[in-house]
GROMACS .gro file of C-alpha atoms in nm:
model
  356
    1LEU     CA    1  13.229   5.216  10.867
    2MET     CA    2  13.387   4.976  10.627
    3ILE     CA    3  13.199   4.874  10.320
    4ARG     CA    4  13.305   4.550  10.174
    5ARG     CA    5  13.281   4.497   9.801
    6ARG     CA    6  13.137   4.170   9.705
    7PRO     CA    7  13.398   3.937   9.560
    8ARG     CA    8  13.415   3.925   9.179
    9SER     CA    9  13.279   3.620   9.017
   10THR     CA   10  13.483   3.416   8.777
   11LEU     CA   11  13.291   3.573   8.493
   12ASP     CA   12  13.382   3.927   8.605
   13ARG     CA   13  13.749   3.838   8.638
   14SER     CA   14  13.764   3.685   8.291
   15SER     CA   15  13.589   3.988   8.142
   16ALA     CA   16  13.839   4.226   8.307
   17ALA     CA   17  14.130   4.018   8.185
   18SER     CA   18  13.985   4.027   7.835
   19ASP     CA   19  13.965   4.409   7.848
   20VAL     CA   20  14.327   4.436   7.959
   21TYR     CA   21  14.433   4.200   7.681
   22LYS     CA   22  14.246   4.409   7.422
   23ARG     CA   23  14.411   4.728   7.547
   24GLN     CA   24  14.755   4.566   7.523
   25ILE     CA   25  14.690   4.453   7.165
   26LEU     CA   26  14.570   4.803   7.075
   27VAL     CA   27  14.881   4.966   7.221
   28ILE     CA   28  15.108   4.719   7.039
   29ASN     CA   29  14.931   4.787   6.708
   30ILE     CA   30  14.969   5.163   6.754
   31LEU     CA   31  15.339   5.131   6.833
   32LEU     CA   32  15.405   4.903   6.536
   33ARG     CA   33  15.214   5.137   6.307
   34CYS     CA   34  15.420   5.435   6.427
   35ILE     CA   35  15.748   5.249   6.383
   36PHE     CA   36  15.675   5.119   6.034
   37THR     CA   37  15.522   5.449   5.921
   38ALA     CA   38  15.834   5.636   6.036
   39ASN     CA   39  16.057   5.390   5.854
   40PHE     CA   40  15.844   5.412   5.542
   41ILE     CA   41  15.854   5.790   5.538
   42GLY     CA   42  16.222   5.813   5.625
   43PHE     CA   43  16.364   5.559   5.384
   44MET     CA   44  16.106   5.537   5.108
   45SER     CA   45  15.908   5.838   4.988
   46LYS     CA   46  15.601   6.042   5.068
   47GLY     CA   47  15.297   6.023   4.846
   48ILE     CA   48  15.100   6.348   4.819
   49VAL     CA   49  14.779   6.383   4.618
   50ILE     CA   50  14.677   6.726   4.489
   51LYS     CA   51  14.300   6.731   4.441
   52ASN     CA   52  14.229   7.094   4.350
   53GLY     CA   53  14.349   7.220   4.014
   54LEU     CA   54  14.312   7.173   3.640
   55SER     CA   55  14.530   7.018   3.370
   56ILE     CA   56  14.466   7.156   3.020
   57ASN     CA   57  14.571   6.945   2.722
   58ILE     CA   58  14.699   7.161   2.436
   59LYS     CA   59  14.824   7.031   2.103
   60GLY     CA   60  15.190   7.070   2.015
   61VAL     CA   61  15.373   6.894   2.300
   62ALA     CA   62  15.743   6.862   2.217
   63ASP     CA   63  15.856   6.525   2.084
   64LYS     CA   64  16.124   6.334   2.276
   65GLU     CA   65  16.386   6.450   2.029
   66LEU     CA   66  16.689   6.651   2.142
   67LYS     CA   67  16.896   6.866   1.908
   68LYS     CA   68  17.219   7.028   2.021
   69VAL     CA   69  17.264   7.382   1.893
   70PRO     CA   70  17.620   7.496   1.800
   71LEU     CA   71  17.770   7.778   2.004
   72PRO     CA   72  17.619   8.103   1.870
   73ASN     CA   73  17.838   8.388   1.747
   74LYS     CA   74  17.695   8.618   2.013
   75LEU     CA   75  17.567   8.576   2.367
   76ALA     CA   76  17.407   8.830   2.597
   77LEU     CA   77  17.332   8.884   2.963
   78ILE     CA   78  17.005   9.073   3.018
   79LEU     CA   79  17.024   9.253   3.353
   80GLU     CA   80  16.646   9.263   3.408
   81ASP     CA   81  16.654   8.884   3.445
   82PHE     CA   82  16.830   8.930   3.781
   83HIS     CA   83  16.570   9.082   4.012
   84LEU     CA   84  16.679   9.349   4.263
   85ILE     CA   85  17.044   9.325   4.155
   86MET     CA   86  17.244   9.647   4.124
   87PRO     CA   87  17.548   9.548   3.915
   88LYS     CA   88  17.905   9.667   3.950
   89LEU     CA   89  18.101   9.602   3.630
   90LEU     CA   90  18.436   9.422   3.638
   91VAL     CA   91  18.501   9.451   3.261
   92LYS     CA   92  18.478   9.706   2.982
   93GLU     CA   93  18.407   9.692   2.610
   94GLY     CA   94  18.685   9.518   2.418
   95ASP     CA   95  18.801   9.301   2.710
   96THR     CA   96  18.858   8.930   2.649
   97VAL     CA   97  18.688   8.702   2.900
   98LYS     CA   98  18.705   8.329   2.968
   99ARG     CA   99  18.410   8.104   3.033
  100GLY     CA  100  18.331   8.138   3.402
  101GLN     CA  101  18.514   8.471   3.443
  102PRO     CA  102  18.322   8.726   3.656
  103ILE     CA  103  18.167   9.011   3.452
  104PHE     CA  104  17.988   9.197   3.733
  105TYR     CA  105  17.888   9.150   4.094
  106SER     CA  106  17.602   9.266   4.315
  107LYS     CA  107  17.658   9.595   4.496
  108SER     CA  108  17.456   9.467   4.793
  109ASN     CA  109  17.682   9.162   4.828
  110GLU     CA  110  18.016   9.166   4.649
  111ASN     CA  111  18.050   8.788   4.683
  112ILE     CA  112  17.756   8.722   4.446
  113LYS     CA  113  17.923   8.718   4.105
  114PHE     CA  114  17.783   8.682   3.754
  115VAL     CA  115  18.016   8.519   3.503
  116SER     CA  116  18.059   8.486   3.128
  117PRO     CA  117  17.881   8.185   2.973
  118SER     CA  118  18.153   8.146   2.709
  119HIS     CA  119  18.502   8.253   2.609
  120GLY     CA  120  18.497   8.565   2.395
  121LYS     CA  121  18.515   8.945   2.385
  122ILE     CA  122  18.290   9.204   2.547
  123GLU     CA  123  18.136   9.354   2.234
  124LYS     CA  124  17.888   9.602   2.378
  125ILE     CA  125  17.752   9.727   2.708
  126VAL     CA  126  17.405   9.870   2.653
  127ARG     CA  127  17.294  10.139   2.898
  128GLY     CA  128  16.959  10.305   2.955
  129GLU     CA  129  16.840  10.602   3.157
  130ARG     CA  130  17.083  10.724   3.423
  131ARG     CA  131  17.344  10.492   3.273
  132ARG     CA  132  17.159  10.189   3.400
  133ILE     CA  133  17.310   9.873   3.252
  134LEU     CA  134  17.054   9.689   3.038
  135GLU     CA  135  17.254   9.431   2.844
  136ILE     CA  136  17.605   9.296   2.805
  137THR     CA  137  17.683   9.140   2.465
  138ILE     CA  138  17.967   8.890   2.421
  139SER     CA  139  18.107   8.782   2.083
  140THR     CA  140  18.211   8.418   2.126
  141ASP     CA  141  18.539   8.258   2.026
  142LYS     CA  142  18.619   7.910   1.898
  143ASN     CA  143  18.891   7.887   2.162
  144ASP     CA  144  18.690   7.765   2.458
  145TYR     CA  145  18.913   7.876   2.745
  146ALA     CA  146  18.761   7.845   3.091
  147ILE     CA  147  18.836   7.930   3.452
  148LYS     CA  148  18.938   7.621   3.650
  149HIS     CA  149  18.839   7.583   4.016
  150LYS     CA  150  19.009   7.367   4.276
  151ILE     CA  151  18.747   7.131   4.414
  152PRO     CA  152  18.807   6.933   4.735
  153VAL     CA  153  18.710   6.567   4.763
  154LEU     CA  154  18.338   6.517   4.830
  155GLU     CA  155  18.398   6.337   5.160
  156LYS     CA  156  18.612   6.621   5.295
  157ILE     CA  157  18.427   6.924   5.160
  158LYS     CA  158  18.242   7.139   5.413
  159ARG     CA  159  17.938   7.361   5.389
  160GLU     CA  160  18.144   7.681   5.393
  161ASN     CA  161  18.366   7.553   5.108
  162ILE     CA  162  18.062   7.468   4.896
  163ILE     CA  163  17.910   7.814   4.936
  164ASP     CA  164  18.243   7.983   4.855
  165ILE     CA  165  18.286   7.776   4.538
  166LEU     CA  166  17.928   7.843   4.425
  167LEU     CA  167  17.978   8.217   4.478
  168GLU     CA  168  18.315   8.232   4.303
  169SER     CA  169  18.208   8.015   4.006
  170GLY     CA  170  17.892   8.209   3.924
  171CYS     CA  171  17.654   7.923   4.012
  172TRP     CA  172  17.507   8.098   4.315
  173PRO     CA  173  17.247   8.302   4.116
  174PHE     CA  174  17.081   7.969   4.024
  175ILE     CA  175  16.966   7.936   4.386
  176LYS     CA  176  16.649   8.133   4.458
  177GLN     CA  177  16.500   8.219   4.794
  178ARG     CA  178  16.135   8.195   4.898
  179PRO     CA  179  15.950   8.407   4.983
  180PHE     CA  180  15.997   8.676   4.714
  181ASP     CA  181  16.176   8.448   4.460
  182ILE     CA  182  16.502   8.644   4.474
  183ILE     CA  183  16.863   8.526   4.461
  184ALA     CA  184  16.936   8.350   4.788
  185ASP     CA  185  17.130   8.525   5.062
  186PRO     CA  186  17.447   8.319   5.127
  187LEU     CA  187  17.463   8.452   5.484
  188GLN     CA  188  17.127   8.298   5.576
  189ASN     CA  189  17.065   7.939   5.676
  190PRO     CA  190  16.753   7.804   5.499
  191LYS     CA  191  16.521   7.558   5.668
  192SER     CA  192  16.524   7.340   5.354
  193ILE     CA  193  16.601   7.324   4.981
  194PHE     CA  194  16.336   7.227   4.724
  195ILE     CA  195  16.378   7.089   4.372
  196SER     CA  196  16.073   7.016   4.157
  197CYS     CA  197  16.156   6.760   3.888
  198PHE     CA  198  15.833   6.799   3.694
  199ASP     CA  199  15.621   7.079   3.554
  200SER     CA  200  15.247   7.025   3.538
  201ALA     CA  201  15.168   7.335   3.329
  202PRO     CA  202  15.038   7.298   2.970
  203LEU     CA  203  15.309   7.232   2.707
  204SER     CA  204  15.567   7.211   2.986
  205VAL     CA  205  15.904   7.041   2.951
  206ASP     CA  206  15.965   6.680   3.052
  207PHE     CA  207  16.244   6.704   3.308
  208GLU     CA  208  16.278   6.325   3.315
  209PHE     CA  209  16.369   6.333   2.945
  210ILE     CA  210  16.609   6.625   3.000
  211LEU     CA  211  16.784   6.456   3.294
  212LYS     CA  212  16.824   6.108   3.144
  213ASP     CA  213  17.161   6.178   2.984
  214GLN     CA  214  17.270   6.395   3.279
  215ILE     CA  215  17.149   6.179   3.568
  216GLU     CA  216  17.496   6.124   3.719
  217LEU     CA  217  17.565   6.498   3.719
  218PHE     CA  218  17.222   6.553   3.873
  219LYS     CA  219  17.281   6.303   4.154
  220TYR     CA  220  17.626   6.447   4.227
  221GLY     CA  221  17.477   6.795   4.246
  222LEU     CA  222  17.218   6.663   4.493
  223LYS     CA  223  17.496   6.523   4.712
  224ILE     CA  224  17.658   6.868   4.716
  225LEU     CA  225  17.333   7.041   4.808
  226GLU     CA  226  17.269   6.786   5.084
  227LYS     CA  227  17.579   6.914   5.261
  228ILE     CA  228  17.431   7.265   5.275
  229THR     CA  229  17.112   7.153   5.452
  230PRO     CA  230  17.166   6.797   5.584
  231GLY     CA  231  16.839   6.605   5.591
  232ASN     CA  232  16.638   6.896   5.450
  233LEU     CA  233  16.675   6.845   5.074
  234ASN     CA  234  16.330   6.781   4.925
  235ILE     CA  235  16.287   6.651   4.570
  236GLY     CA  236  15.945   6.655   4.407
  237VAL     CA  237  15.870   6.395   4.138
  238ASN     CA  238  15.555   6.285   3.959
  239LYS     CA  239  15.415   5.937   4.016
  240ASN     CA  240  15.461   5.859   3.643
  241GLN     CA  241  15.835   5.939   3.643
  242GLU     CA  242  15.949   5.580   3.695
  243PHE     CA  243  16.307   5.646   3.582
  244LEU     CA  244  16.363   5.929   3.832
  245ILE     CA  245  16.188   5.744   4.114
  246LYS     CA  246  16.427   5.452   4.065
  247GLU     CA  247  16.743   5.661   4.017
  248LEU     CA  248  16.675   5.887   4.318
  249ASP     CA  249  16.616   5.600   4.559
  250ASP     CA  250  16.891   5.726   4.794
  251PHE     CA  251  16.745   6.075   4.825
  252ASN     CA  252  16.447   6.225   5.006
  253LYS     CA  253  16.191   6.237   4.727
  254ASN     CA  254  15.823   6.323   4.748
  255ILE     CA  255  15.591   6.163   4.492
  256PHE     CA  256  15.309   6.393   4.377
  257SER     CA  257  14.997   6.314   4.179
  258GLY     CA  258  14.707   6.524   4.065
  259PRO     CA  259  14.637   6.810   3.825
  260HIS     CA  260  14.822   7.136   3.776
  261PRO     CA  261  14.965   7.308   3.985
  262SER     CA  262  15.104   6.990   4.147
  263GLY     CA  263  15.441   7.058   3.978
  264ASN     CA  264  15.461   7.411   4.117
  265VAL     CA  265  15.742   7.426   4.370
  266GLY     CA  266  15.538   7.667   4.585
  267VAL     CA  267  15.262   7.407   4.616
  268GLN     CA  268  15.519   7.144   4.711
  269ILE     CA  269  15.666   7.370   4.979
  270HIS     CA  270  15.318   7.424   5.122
  271HIS     CA  271  15.253   7.050   5.157
  272ILE     CA  272  15.598   6.942   5.279
  273ASP     CA  273  15.762   7.222   5.476
  274PRO     CA  274  15.552   7.542   5.491
  275ILE     CA  275  15.729   7.872   5.545
  276ASN     CA  276  15.658   8.049   5.874
  277ILE     CA  277  15.730   8.409   5.970
  278GLY     CA  278  16.103   8.477   5.967
  279GLU     CA  279  16.188   8.157   5.777
  280SER     CA  280  16.309   8.099   5.423
  281VAL     CA  281  16.365   7.808   5.189
  282TRP     CA  282  16.583   7.782   4.879
  283ILE     CA  283  16.472   7.646   4.544
  284ILE     CA  284  16.674   7.541   4.241
  285ARG     CA  285  16.582   7.405   3.898
  286PRO     CA  286  16.683   7.048   3.804
  287GLU     CA  287  16.915   7.139   3.517
  288ASP     CA  288  17.092   7.394   3.735
  289VAL     CA  289  17.163   7.109   3.978
  290CYS     CA  290  17.341   6.937   3.686
  291ILE     CA  291  17.553   7.248   3.629
  292ILE     CA  292  17.651   7.245   3.997
  293GLY     CA  293  17.729   6.873   3.979
  294ASN     CA  294  17.948   6.928   3.674
  295LEU     CA  295  18.127   7.215   3.850
  296PHE     CA  296  18.221   6.998   4.149
  297LEU     CA  297  18.323   6.708   3.925
  298GLU     CA  298  18.518   6.888   3.651
  299GLY     CA  299  18.597   7.222   3.817
  300GLU     CA  300  18.443   7.425   3.531
  301PHE     CA  301  18.130   7.634   3.480
  302ILE     CA  302  17.936   7.487   3.184
  303PRO     CA  303  17.602   7.672   3.160
  304THR     CA  304  17.398   7.451   2.929
  305ARG     CA  305  17.023   7.495   2.899
  306THR     CA  306  16.767   7.259   2.744
  307LEU     CA  307  16.440   7.409   2.627
  308ALA     CA  308  16.128   7.290   2.449
  309VAL     CA  309  15.984   7.474   2.151
  310SER     CA  310  15.621   7.367   2.143
  311GLY     CA  311  15.266   7.476   2.071
  312PRO     CA  312  14.990   7.445   1.808
  313PRO     CA  313  15.162   7.669   1.545
  314ILE     CA  314  15.464   7.434   1.521
  315ASN     CA  315  15.491   7.138   1.284
  316ASN     CA  316  15.801   6.988   1.448
  317PRO     CA  317  15.800   7.065   1.824
  318LYS     CA  318  16.120   6.937   1.984
  319TYR     CA  319  16.389   6.998   2.246
  320PHE     CA  320  16.703   7.207   2.193
  321ARG     CA  321  17.017   7.223   2.405
  322THR     CA  322  17.220   7.541   2.393
  323VAL     CA  323  17.405   7.785   2.619
  324ILE     CA  324  17.258   8.035   2.862
  325GLY     CA  325  17.256   8.375   2.691
  326ALA     CA  326  17.198   8.239   2.338
  327LYS     CA  327  16.973   8.432   2.104
  328LEU     CA  328  16.634   8.269   2.067
  329GLN     CA  329  16.631   8.359   1.701
  330SER     CA  330  16.911   8.104   1.638
  331ILE     CA  331  16.674   7.832   1.766
  332LEU     CA  332  16.350   7.958   1.613
  333ASN     CA  333  16.516   7.963   1.269
  334GLN     CA  334  16.526   7.582   1.288
  335ILE     CA  335  16.153   7.549   1.361
  336ASP     CA  336  15.894   7.474   1.093
  337PHE     CA  337  15.598   7.703   1.164
  338LYS     CA  338  15.259   7.658   1.005
  339ASN     CA  339  15.185   7.893   0.716
  340GLY     CA  340  15.042   8.231   0.795
  341ILE     CA  341  15.116   8.224   1.167
  342PRO     CA  342  15.334   8.514   1.285
  343VAL     CA  343  15.620   8.446   1.524
  344SER     CA  344  15.660   8.658   1.836
  345TYR     CA  345  15.853   8.620   2.160
  346THR     CA  346  15.932   8.840   2.455
  347HIS     CA  347  16.292   8.755   2.555
  348LEU     CA  348  16.571   8.812   2.308
  349THR     CA  349  16.804   8.578   2.493
  350LEU     CA  350  16.777   8.258   2.692
  351PRO     CA  351  16.843   8.326   3.061
  352THR     CA  352  16.700   8.058   3.288
  353SER     CA  353  16.371   7.966   3.120
  354ASP     CA  354  16.321   7.633   2.948
  355LEU     CA  355  16.002   7.692   2.747
  356VAL     CA  356  15.946   7.904   2.438
   0.00000   0.00000   0.00000
């Protein structure tokens, strides 16, 4: 038996045509949205809002005033600042060392070297129980001799060359690995590299202020790091950092807003490129990127560090720029503390922190 369908009326045909037209418009809108969203994310920046958290306002934020501290008479390397590193000494007391000359290396990986932050003489090697090395003190010299490195042209440099130069120059310990926040393994290939350009914690430093006079070094360092993980360099900035947002227009930046801990690099990793089992990412601080940029531009290791001395007990909170390994006492002597407030601090030297 054949059942004939009754012929559609003109009204039915027009209604069907209208439905097809609506579906076509919907598909076109979806495609256009996907295309423009991809272009927006790829060439502009991602906006991420952190809703959970708390920002606490505390008096004593450092003024936008930077004071350069002269080279101290003594510098020190505190071994407990380098987690899980078993050192093997390359020098002895009385030896003269240049800035950037290796002082010790890691027993687990001989290529990871730790260098002198200044030209001078090894004054003392402090040991603890079982002859464990606790501290290496260096008396500085006015003659600022440094180790020079041969740096290839940026366009011709390869990933392997960059890693070798970072290891040899002493810049590799600046790169940390997540999880565990340890010095990165140069034999591993990370899924991405993260740099947080703002700190949302109370009394934290203003990295935008610190980077303003080093922005070219910072951008050159970013170009070097891009060659290690092409397309996977993630920079976190705050929505109020207009200077950095404009200057980093050619890089993959992610704009964050919201309370603390929005500036925490771990939070940024979670929202942008979470770590799965067996994976790792590398992180590096903004000013250390400047040191790397300076290394590949000038061929020298110049370990400067800018820190903020701030808090309610201080009458003149400000920023200081000195050398890694400098005694904190040389900086605190220049601070005007309120009467009757005792001064105490935990670290005797300045390793990689930027807040006192």
